[in-house]
Coordinates of C-alpha atoms (C1' of nucleotides) and ligand atoms in Angstrom, one line a residue:
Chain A
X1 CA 0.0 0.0 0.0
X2 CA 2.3 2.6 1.1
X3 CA 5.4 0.2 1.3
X4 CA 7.1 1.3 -1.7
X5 CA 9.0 4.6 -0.1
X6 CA 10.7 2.1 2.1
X7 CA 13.2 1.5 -0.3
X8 CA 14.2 5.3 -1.1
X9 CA 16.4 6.4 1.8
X10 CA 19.5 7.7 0.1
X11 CA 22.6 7.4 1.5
X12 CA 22.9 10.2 4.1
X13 CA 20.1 11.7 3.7
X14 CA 17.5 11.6 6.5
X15 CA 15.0 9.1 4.8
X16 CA 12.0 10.9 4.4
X17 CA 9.5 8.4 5.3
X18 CA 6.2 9.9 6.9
X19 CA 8.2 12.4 9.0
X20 CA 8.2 16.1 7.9
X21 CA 11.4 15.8 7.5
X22 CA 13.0 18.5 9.2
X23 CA 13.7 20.4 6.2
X24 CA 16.7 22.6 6.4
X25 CA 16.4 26.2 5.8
X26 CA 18.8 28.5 5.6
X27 CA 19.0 31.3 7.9
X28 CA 19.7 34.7 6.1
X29 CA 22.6 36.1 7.9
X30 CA 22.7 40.2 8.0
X31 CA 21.8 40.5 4.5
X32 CA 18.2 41.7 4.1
X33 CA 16.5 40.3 1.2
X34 CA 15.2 43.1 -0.7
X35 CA 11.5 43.0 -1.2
X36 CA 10.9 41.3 2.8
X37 CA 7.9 39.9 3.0
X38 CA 7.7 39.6 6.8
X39 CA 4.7 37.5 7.7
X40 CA 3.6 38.3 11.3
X41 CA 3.1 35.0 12.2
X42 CA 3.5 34.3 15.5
X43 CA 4.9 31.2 15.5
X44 CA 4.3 28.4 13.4
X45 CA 5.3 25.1 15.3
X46 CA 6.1 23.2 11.7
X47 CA 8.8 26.4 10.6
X48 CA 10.4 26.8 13.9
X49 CA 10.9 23.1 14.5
X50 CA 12.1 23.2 10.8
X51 CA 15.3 25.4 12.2
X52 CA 17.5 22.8 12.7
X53 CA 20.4 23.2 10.3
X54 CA 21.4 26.7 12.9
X55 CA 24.4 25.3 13.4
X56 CA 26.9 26.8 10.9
X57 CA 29.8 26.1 13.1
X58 CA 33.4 26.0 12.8
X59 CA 33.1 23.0 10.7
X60 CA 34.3 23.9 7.5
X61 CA 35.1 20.3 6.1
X62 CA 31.7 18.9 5.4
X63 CA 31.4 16.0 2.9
X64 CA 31.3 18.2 -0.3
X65 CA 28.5 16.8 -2.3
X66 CA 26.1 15.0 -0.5
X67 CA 23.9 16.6 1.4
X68 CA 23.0 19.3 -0.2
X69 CA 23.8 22.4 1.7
X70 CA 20.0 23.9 2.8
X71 CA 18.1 24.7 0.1
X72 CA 19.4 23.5 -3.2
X73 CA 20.1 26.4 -5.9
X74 CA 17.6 28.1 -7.8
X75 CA 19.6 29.8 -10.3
X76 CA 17.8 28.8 -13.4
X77 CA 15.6 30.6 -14.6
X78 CA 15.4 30.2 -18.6
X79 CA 13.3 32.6 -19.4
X80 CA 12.3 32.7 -23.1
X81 CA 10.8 35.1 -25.1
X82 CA 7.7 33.9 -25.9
X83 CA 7.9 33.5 -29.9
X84 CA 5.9 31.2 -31.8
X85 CA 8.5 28.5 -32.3
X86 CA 9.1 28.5 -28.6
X87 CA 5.6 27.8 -27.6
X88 CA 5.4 25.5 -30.2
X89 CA 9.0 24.2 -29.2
X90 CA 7.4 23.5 -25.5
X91 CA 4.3 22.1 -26.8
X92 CA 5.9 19.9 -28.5
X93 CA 7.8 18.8 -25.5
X94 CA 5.7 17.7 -23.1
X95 CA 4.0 16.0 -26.0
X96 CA 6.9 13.8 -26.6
X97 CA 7.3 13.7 -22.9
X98 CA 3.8 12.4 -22.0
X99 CA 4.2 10.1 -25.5
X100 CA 7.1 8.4 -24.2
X101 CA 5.3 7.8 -20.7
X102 CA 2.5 6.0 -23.0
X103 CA 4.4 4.1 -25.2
X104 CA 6.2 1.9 -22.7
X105 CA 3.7 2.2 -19.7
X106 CA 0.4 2.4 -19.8
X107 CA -2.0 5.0 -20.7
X108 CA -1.4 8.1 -18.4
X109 CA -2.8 11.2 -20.2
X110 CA -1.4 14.1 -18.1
X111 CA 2.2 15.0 -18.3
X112 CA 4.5 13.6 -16.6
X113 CA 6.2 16.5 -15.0
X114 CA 2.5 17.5 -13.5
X115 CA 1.5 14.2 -12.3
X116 CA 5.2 14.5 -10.5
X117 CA 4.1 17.2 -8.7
X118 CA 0.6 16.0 -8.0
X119 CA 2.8 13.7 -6.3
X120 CA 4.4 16.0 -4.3
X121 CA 1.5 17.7 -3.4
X122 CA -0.1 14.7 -1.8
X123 CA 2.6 14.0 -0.1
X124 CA 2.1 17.2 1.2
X125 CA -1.1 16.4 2.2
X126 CA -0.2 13.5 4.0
X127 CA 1.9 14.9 6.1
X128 CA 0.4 15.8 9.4
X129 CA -1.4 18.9 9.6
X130 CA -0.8 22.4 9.6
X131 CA 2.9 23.0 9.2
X132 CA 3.3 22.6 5.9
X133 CA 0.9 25.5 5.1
X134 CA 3.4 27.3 2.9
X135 CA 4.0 24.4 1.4
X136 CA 0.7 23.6 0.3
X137 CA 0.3 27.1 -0.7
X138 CA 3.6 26.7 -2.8
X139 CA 2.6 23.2 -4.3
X140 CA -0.5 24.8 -5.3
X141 CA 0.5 27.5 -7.3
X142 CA 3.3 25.4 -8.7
X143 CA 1.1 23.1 -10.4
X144 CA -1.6 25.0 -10.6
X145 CA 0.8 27.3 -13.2
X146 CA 1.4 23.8 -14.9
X147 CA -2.0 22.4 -15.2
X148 CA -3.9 25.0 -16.1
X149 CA -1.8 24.4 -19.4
X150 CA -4.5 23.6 -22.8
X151 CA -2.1 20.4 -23.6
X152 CA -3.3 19.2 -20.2
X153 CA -6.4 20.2 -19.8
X154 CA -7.5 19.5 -23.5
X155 CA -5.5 17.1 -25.8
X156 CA -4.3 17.7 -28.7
X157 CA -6.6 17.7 -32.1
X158 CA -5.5 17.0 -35.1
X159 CA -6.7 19.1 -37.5
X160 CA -5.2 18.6 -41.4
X161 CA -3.4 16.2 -41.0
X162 CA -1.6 18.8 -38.1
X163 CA -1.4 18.6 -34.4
X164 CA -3.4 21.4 -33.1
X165 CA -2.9 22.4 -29.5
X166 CA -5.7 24.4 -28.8
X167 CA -5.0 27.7 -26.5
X168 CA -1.4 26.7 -25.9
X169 CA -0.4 29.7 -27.0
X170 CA -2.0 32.0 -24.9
X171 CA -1.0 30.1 -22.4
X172 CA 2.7 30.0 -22.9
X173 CA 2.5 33.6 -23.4
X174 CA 0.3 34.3 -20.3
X175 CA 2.9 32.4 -18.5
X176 CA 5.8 34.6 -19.8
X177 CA 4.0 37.8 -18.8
X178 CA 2.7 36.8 -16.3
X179 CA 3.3 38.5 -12.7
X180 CA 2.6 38.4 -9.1
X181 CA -0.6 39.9 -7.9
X182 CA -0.9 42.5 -5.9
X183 CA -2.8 40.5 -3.9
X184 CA -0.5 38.3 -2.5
X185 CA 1.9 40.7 -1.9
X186 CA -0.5 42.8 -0.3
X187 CA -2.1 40.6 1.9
X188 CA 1.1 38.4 2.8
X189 CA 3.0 41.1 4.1
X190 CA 0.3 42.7 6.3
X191 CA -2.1 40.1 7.0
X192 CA -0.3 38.9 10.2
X193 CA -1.1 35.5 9.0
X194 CA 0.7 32.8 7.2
X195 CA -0.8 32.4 4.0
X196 CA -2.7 29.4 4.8
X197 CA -4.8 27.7 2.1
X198 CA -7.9 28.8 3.9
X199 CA -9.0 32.3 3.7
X200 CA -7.7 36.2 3.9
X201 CA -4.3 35.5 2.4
X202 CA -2.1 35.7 -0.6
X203 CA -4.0 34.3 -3.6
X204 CA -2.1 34.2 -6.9
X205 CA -4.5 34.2 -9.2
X206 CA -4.1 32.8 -12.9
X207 CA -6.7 33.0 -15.8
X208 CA -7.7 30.7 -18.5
X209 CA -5.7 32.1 -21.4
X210 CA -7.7 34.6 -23.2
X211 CA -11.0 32.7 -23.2
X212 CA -11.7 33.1 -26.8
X213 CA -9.4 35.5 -28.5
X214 CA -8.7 33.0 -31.2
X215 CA -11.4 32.0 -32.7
X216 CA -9.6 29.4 -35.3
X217 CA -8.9 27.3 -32.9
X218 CA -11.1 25.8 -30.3
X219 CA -10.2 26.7 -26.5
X220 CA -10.2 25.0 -24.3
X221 CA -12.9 25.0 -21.6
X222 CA -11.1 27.1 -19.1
X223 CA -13.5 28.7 -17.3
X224 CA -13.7 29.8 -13.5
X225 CA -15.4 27.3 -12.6
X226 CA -12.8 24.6 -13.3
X227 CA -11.2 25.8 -10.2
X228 CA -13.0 24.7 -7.5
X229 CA -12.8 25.2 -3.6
X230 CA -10.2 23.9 -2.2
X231 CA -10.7 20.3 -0.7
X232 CA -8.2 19.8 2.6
X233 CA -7.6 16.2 3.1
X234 CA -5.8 14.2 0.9
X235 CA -8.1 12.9 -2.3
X236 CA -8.6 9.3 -2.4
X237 CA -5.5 9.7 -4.5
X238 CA -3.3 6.6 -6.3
X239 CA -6.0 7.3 -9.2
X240 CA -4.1 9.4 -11.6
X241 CA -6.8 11.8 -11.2
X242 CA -6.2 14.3 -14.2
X243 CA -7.6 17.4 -14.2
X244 CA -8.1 17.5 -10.8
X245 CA -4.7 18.9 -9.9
X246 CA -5.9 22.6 -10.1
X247 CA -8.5 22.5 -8.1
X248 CA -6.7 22.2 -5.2
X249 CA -6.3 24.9 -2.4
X250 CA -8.3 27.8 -3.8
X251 CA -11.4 28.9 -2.6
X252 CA -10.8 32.4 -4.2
X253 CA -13.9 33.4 -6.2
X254 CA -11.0 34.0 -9.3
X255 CA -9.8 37.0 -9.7
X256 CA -10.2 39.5 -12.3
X257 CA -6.9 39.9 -13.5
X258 CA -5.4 37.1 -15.5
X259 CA -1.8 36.0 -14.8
X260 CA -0.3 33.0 -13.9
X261 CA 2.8 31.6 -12.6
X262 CA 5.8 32.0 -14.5
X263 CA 8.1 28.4 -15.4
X264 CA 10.9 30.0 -13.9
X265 CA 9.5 31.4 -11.1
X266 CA 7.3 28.6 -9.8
X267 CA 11.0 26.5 -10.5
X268 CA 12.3 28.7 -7.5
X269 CA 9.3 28.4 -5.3
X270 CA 9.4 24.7 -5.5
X271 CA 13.2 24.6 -4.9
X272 CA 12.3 26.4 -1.8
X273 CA 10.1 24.7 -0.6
X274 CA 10.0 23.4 2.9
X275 CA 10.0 20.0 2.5
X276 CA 12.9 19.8 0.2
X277 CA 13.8 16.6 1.6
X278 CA 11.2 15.0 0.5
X279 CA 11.0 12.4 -2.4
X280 CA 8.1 13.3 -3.5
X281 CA 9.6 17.2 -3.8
X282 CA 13.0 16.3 -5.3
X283 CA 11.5 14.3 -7.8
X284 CA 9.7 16.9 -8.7
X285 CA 11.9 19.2 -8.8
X286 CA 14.0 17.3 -11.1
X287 CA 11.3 17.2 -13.5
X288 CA 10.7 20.9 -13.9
X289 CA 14.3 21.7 -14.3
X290 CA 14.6 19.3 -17.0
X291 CA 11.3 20.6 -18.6
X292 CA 12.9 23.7 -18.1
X293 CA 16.1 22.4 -19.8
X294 CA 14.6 21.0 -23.2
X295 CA 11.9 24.0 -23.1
X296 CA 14.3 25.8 -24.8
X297 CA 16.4 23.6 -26.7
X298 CA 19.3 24.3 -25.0
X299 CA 21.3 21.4 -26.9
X300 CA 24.1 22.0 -28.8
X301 CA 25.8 24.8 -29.6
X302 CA 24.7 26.2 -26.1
X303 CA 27.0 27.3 -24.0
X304 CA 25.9 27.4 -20.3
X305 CA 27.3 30.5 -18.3
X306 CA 26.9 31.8 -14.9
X307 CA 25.8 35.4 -14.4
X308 CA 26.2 37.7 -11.3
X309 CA 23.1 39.3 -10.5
X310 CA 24.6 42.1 -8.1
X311 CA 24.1 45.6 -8.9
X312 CA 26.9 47.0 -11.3
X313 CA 28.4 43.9 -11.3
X314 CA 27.3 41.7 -14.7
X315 CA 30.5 38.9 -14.1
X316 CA 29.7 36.4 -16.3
X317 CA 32.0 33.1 -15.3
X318 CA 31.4 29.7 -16.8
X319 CA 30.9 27.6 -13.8
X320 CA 28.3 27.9 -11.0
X321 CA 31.3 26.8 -8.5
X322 CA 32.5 30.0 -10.0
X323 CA 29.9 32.4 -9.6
X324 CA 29.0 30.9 -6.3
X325 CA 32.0 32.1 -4.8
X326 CA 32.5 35.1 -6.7
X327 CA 29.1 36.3 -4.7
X328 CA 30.4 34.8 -2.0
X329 CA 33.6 36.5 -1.5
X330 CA 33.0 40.0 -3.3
X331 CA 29.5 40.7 -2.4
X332 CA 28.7 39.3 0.7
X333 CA 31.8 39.4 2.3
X334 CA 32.1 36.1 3.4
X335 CA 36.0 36.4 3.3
X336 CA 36.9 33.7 5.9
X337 CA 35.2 30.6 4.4
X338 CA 34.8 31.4 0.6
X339 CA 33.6 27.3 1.5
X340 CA 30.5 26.1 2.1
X341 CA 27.2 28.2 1.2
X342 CA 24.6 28.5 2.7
X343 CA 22.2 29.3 -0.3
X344 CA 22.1 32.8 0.0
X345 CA 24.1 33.3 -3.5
X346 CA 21.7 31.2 -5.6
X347 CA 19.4 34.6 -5.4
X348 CA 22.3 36.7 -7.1
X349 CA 23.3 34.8 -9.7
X350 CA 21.6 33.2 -12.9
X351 CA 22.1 30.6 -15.5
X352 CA 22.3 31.9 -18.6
X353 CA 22.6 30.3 -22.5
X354 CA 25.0 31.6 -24.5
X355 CA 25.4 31.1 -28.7
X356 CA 28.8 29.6 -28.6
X357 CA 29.5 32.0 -31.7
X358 CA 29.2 35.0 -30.0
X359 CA 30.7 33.8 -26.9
X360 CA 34.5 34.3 -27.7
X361 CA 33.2 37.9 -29.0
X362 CA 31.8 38.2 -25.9
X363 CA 33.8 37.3 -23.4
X364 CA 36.7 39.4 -24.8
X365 CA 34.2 42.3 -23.9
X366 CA 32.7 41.0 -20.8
X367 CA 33.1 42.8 -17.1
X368 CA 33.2 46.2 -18.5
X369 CA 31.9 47.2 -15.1
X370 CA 33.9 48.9 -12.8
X371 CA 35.5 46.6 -10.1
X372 CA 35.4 48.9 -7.6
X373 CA 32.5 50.2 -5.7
X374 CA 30.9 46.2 -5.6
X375 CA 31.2 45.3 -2.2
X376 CA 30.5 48.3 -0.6
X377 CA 27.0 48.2 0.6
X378 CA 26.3 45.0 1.6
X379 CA 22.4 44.7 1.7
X380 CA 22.3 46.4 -2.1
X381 CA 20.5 44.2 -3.8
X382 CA 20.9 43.1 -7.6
X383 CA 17.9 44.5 -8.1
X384 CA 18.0 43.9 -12.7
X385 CA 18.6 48.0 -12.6
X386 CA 14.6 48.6 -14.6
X387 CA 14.3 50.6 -17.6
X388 CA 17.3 53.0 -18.4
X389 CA 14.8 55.7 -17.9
X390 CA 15.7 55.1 -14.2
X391 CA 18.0 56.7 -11.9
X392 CA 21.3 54.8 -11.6
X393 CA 21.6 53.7 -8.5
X394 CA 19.1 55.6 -6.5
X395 CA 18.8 53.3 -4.0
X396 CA 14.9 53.5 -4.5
X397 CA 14.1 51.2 -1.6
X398 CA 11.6 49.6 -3.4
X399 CA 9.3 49.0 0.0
X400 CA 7.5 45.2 -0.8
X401 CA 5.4 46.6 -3.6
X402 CA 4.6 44.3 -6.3
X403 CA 7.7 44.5 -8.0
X404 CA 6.7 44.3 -11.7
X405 CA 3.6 46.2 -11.8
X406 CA 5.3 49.3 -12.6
X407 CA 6.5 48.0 -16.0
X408 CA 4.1 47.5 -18.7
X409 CA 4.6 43.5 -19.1
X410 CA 3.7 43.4 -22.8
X411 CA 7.1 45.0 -24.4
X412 CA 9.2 43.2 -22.4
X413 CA 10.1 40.6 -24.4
X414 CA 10.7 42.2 -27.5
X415 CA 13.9 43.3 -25.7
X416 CA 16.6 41.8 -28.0
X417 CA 20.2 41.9 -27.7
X418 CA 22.7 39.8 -29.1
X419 CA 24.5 40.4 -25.3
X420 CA 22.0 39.2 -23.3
X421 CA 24.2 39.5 -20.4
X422 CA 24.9 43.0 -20.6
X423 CA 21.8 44.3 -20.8
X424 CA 19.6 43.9 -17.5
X425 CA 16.2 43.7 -19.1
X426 CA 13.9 46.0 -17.6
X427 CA 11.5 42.9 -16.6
X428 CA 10.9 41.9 -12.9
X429 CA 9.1 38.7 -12.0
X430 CA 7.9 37.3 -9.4
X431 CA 10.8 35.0 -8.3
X432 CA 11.8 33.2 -5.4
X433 CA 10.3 33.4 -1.7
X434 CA 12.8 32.1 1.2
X435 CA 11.6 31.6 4.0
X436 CA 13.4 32.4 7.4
X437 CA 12.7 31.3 10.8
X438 CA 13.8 33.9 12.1
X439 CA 13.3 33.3 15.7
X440 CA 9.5 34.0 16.4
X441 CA 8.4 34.5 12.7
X442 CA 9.6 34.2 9.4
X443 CA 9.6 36.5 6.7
X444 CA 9.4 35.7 2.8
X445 CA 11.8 37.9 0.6
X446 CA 11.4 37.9 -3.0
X447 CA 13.5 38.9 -5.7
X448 CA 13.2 38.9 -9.5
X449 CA 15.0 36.5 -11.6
X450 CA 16.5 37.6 -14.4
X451 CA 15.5 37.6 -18.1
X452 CA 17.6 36.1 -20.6
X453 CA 17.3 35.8 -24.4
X454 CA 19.7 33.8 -26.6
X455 CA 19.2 33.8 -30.3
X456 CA 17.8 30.6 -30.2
X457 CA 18.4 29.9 -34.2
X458 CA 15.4 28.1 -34.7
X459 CA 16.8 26.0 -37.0
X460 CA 14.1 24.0 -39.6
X461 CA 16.4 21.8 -40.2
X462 CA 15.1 20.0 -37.3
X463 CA 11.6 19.8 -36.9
X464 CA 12.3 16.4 -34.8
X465 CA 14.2 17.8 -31.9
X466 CA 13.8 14.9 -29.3
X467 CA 15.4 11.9 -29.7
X468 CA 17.7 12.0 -26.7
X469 CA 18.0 8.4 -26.4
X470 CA 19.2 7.2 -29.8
X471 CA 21.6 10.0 -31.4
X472 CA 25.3 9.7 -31.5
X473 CA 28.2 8.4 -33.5
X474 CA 28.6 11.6 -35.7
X475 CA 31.6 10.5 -36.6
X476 CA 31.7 13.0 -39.8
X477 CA 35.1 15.2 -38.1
X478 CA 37.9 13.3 -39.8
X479 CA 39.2 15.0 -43.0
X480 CA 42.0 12.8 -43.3
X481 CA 40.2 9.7 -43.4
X482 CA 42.6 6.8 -42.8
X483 CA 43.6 4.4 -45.0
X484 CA 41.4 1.5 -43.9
X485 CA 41.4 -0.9 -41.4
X486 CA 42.3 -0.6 -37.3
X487 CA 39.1 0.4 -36.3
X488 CA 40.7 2.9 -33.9
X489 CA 38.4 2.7 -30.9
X490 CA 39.4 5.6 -29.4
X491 CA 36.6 7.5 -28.1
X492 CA 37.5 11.4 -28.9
X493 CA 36.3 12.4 -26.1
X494 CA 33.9 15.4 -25.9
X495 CA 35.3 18.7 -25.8
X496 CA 32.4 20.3 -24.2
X497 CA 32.2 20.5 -20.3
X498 CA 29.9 18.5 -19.1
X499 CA 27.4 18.6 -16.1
X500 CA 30.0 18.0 -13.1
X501 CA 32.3 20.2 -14.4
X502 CA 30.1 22.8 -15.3
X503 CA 28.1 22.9 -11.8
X504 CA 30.9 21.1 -9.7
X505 CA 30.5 18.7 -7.3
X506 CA 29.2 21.0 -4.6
X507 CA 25.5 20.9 -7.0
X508 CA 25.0 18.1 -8.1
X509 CA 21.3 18.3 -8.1
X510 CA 21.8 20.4 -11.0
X511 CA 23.7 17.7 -12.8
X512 CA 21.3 16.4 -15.7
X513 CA 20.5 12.7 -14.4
X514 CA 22.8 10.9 -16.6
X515 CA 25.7 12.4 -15.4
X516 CA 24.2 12.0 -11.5
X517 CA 25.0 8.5 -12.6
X518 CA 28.2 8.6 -13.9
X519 CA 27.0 8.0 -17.6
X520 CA 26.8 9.6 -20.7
X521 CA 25.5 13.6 -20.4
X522 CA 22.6 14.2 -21.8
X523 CA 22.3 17.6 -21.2
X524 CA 25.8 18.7 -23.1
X525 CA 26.2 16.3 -26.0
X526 CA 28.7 17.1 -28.3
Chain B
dA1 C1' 44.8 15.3 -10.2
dA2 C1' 40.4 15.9 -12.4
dT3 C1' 36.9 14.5 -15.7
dG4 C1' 33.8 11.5 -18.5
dC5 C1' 31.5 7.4 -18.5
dC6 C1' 31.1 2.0 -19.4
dG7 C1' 30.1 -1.9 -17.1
dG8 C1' 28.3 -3.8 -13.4
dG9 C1' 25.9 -4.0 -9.1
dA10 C1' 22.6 -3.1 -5.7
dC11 C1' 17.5 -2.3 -4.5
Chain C
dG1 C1' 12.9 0.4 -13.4
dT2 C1' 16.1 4.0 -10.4
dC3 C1' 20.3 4.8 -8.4
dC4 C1' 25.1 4.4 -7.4
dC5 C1' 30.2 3.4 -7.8
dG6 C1' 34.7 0.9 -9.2
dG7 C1' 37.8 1.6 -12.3
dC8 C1' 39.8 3.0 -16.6
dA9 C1' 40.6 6.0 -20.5
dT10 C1' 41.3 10.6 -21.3
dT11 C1' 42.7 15.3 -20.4
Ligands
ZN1 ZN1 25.1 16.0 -17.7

DNA sequence: AATGCCGGGAC
DNA sequence: GTCCCGGCATT
């Protein structure tokens, strides 16, 4: 019945059988997050209890991978302009993703990556009462941003001979532009409640995408009802209940306003969750990121770079070890052990996609910004300076205000620079919240993750981008071809670096699963 | 010494 | 099926 978890139970990390698992948060030092949420909550028994990992103690040699130190990163954020061929591109995706599910299992007609966090949110469920709140909350709005997508809510038709995904998008655009709403801001920061799942606190609110804007194509049946109120104890569950998933944990009569969840962003949120030790949340996890990962085709010819967030500071290095301790060191001052994070630099950096043409251009040019001046202030935050119109550096103490809605949402993406790095786009969306027990209550910062654009080439050529599991020997490098004979078996060799080099041991959870298992990367092919 | 990953082994 | 590691080739 429930046996089968018994068998998880990695090797050091606390086996997360029924337990909430004392998930470690990270305590936020000095540094203020920016935009602080603090929720007056007096206490909440689950949180404070959750407070274990206090001890940062002299112990400076801790078993490097493993153990994740606190929250894992959240640094990727891919966001994508939402063009045609990139909707289509992610359509297509979890197409192939749920097709593959079919083919060798049995018939499961949601995809994959939502009934993963289904799972998760059951689990969630089934944990004992009340301290997973936030969690719920997060869970929630994580897969409510998934399943409200057409492709899950209405299949595919076919329509000449074409796959037609109805509403899709609408949907991947709404998703794109989407941003927090004031109402959750509002109400989280001066409710003097936690947001609970129950009544007077942050809603996001979502919409159908534009009911029936296009008339060619027929929407799908998104209406307000679909999200019913929110039903608190776990559902009979173990049926692969489709469509059910979004009708969890809002009672909300839906707002006007129509904006959902962005990828990226509800990535973060579930990275942060509280029960991040959970199986049910790692998996999960794991699935996202490599939604995230295909979403935009980020195969060859991509080359992976880190990006510092910080104010004037635009340092683009090439590994996340890199980064990590860039932030570390120059910006938050942690001089003494440029070892061992805490978590607090996954908010200041981002990963970003580079053309692997313009990267030598680029790189040449790269850090034009002033060294100096950087680690002065050390509660500045990175704040992606907002349209140039803006005055540099005016510390304009954005108070928590909704950090986007002072930016009209629909230019945005038309922002196009060959640089992505260098240009902070003027978008802000709702990113990550962290939550800190900080003694008697915990406050919720949130900060914008960044927008990046790479010239994605679009190429025609292949209008069959999946196959990951069948595609090498493209043994077409030799000019010299070799006389005949001696089959000479040795393996080139990728050039490319490759998942543990580019993230380092210290992340592995961002290591593309292959190379978590010591095989063949999937994620940087050559 | 570090990296990439095949083969093989546990559950 | 998922997950991990010994060990070796490669750098
Ligand atoms: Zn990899």
């Amino acid at each position: 019945m429930l046996m089968k978890d018994a068998s998880r139970a990695s090797t050091s990390e606390p086996n997360r059988r029924e337990e909430v698992d004392s998930g470690k948060l990270v305590t936020w030092g000095n540094s203020e997050a920016r935009e602080r949420l603090s929720l007056g909550a007096e206490e909440q028994p689950g949180f404070s209890a959750q407070a274990t990992a206090e001890r940062s103690g002299p112990d400076r040699q801790r078993p490097p991978m493993r153990e994740t130190p606190g929250l894992g990163p959240c640094p990727l954020m891919l966001h994508s302009p939402p063009t045609a061929s990139s909707c289509d591109r992610f359509l297509h995706l979890l197409l192939t993703k749920e097709k593959e599910k079919t083919d060798s299992g049995k018939e499961k007609s949601a995809a994959p990556v939502i009934q993963s966090l289904k799972r998760w949110q059951r689990s969630l469920f089934r944990k004992s009462s009340e301290e997973l709140d936030m969690d719920k909350v997060t869970a929630a709005m994580v897969l409510t941003s998934l399943s409200t997508s057409p492709l899950v809510r209405s299949p595919p038709v076919r329509q000449n001979g074409e796959v037609r995904l109805p509403g899709v998008r609408d949907w991947v655009l709404t998703l794109c532009l989407c941003e927090r709403t004031e109402g959750l801001s509002g109400s989280w920061k001066e409710g003097g409640g936690v947001p609970s799942s129950t009544s007077s606190s942050g809603y996001w609110s979502w919409s159908a995408p534009s009911d029936q804007s296009n008339p060619s194509t027929p929407s799908p049946p998104l209406s307000a009802d679909s999200f019913k109120p929110f039903r608190s104890p776990a559902p009979p569950d173990d049926g692969i209940d489709e469509a059910e998933a979004s009708n969890l944990l809002f009672d909300e009569p839906i707002p006007r306003k129509r904006k959902l969840l962005p990828i990226p962003s509800l990535l973060q949120l579930l990275e942060l969750s509280t029960a991040h030790c959970s199986g049910e949340h790692r998996q999960a996890v794991r699935d996202v990121r490599e939604l995230q990962w295909e979403w935009l085709g980020c195969r060859n010819s991509m080359k992976v770079m880190f990006k510092c967030l910080w104010k004037n500071c635009g340092k683009v290095l090439s590994t996340a070890v890199g980064i990590q301790k860039h932030i570390r060191t120059i910006h938050l001052g942690r001089v003494g052990e440029s070892d061992y994070s805490d978590g607090e630099e996954d908010f200041y950096y981002t990963e970003i996609k580079l053309n692997t043409d313009s990267v030598a251009d680029g790189l040449s040019s790269l850090a034009p910004v002033s060294p100096s001046q950087s680690l002065a202030s050390p509660p500045t935050f990175p704040i992606p300076d907002s349209s140039r119109t803006e005055t540099p550096c005016a510390k304009t103490e954005t108070k928590l205000m909704t950090p986007l809605s002072r930016s009209a949402p629909t230019t945005l993406y038309l922002v196009h620079t060959d640089h992505a790095y260098q240009a902070t786009p003027p978008v802000n969306i709702p990113g990550s919240a962290k939550f800190t027990p900080n003694g008697s209550n915990f406050s919720i910062s949130w900060q914008s993750p960044p927008v990046t654009f790479t010239g994605i080439p679009v190429s025609p050529t292949h209008s069959h981008p999946v196959g990951t599991g069948e595609q090498r020997q493209h043994t077409h490098t030799v000019l010299s071809s070799p006389p005949r004979g001696t089959v000479s078996l040795r393996k080139p060799r990728g050039e490319g670096k490759k998942c543990r080099k580019v993230y380092g041991m210290e992340n592995r959870d961002m290591w593309c699963t292959a190379c978590r298992w010591k095989k063949a990367c999937q994620r940087f092919i050559d």
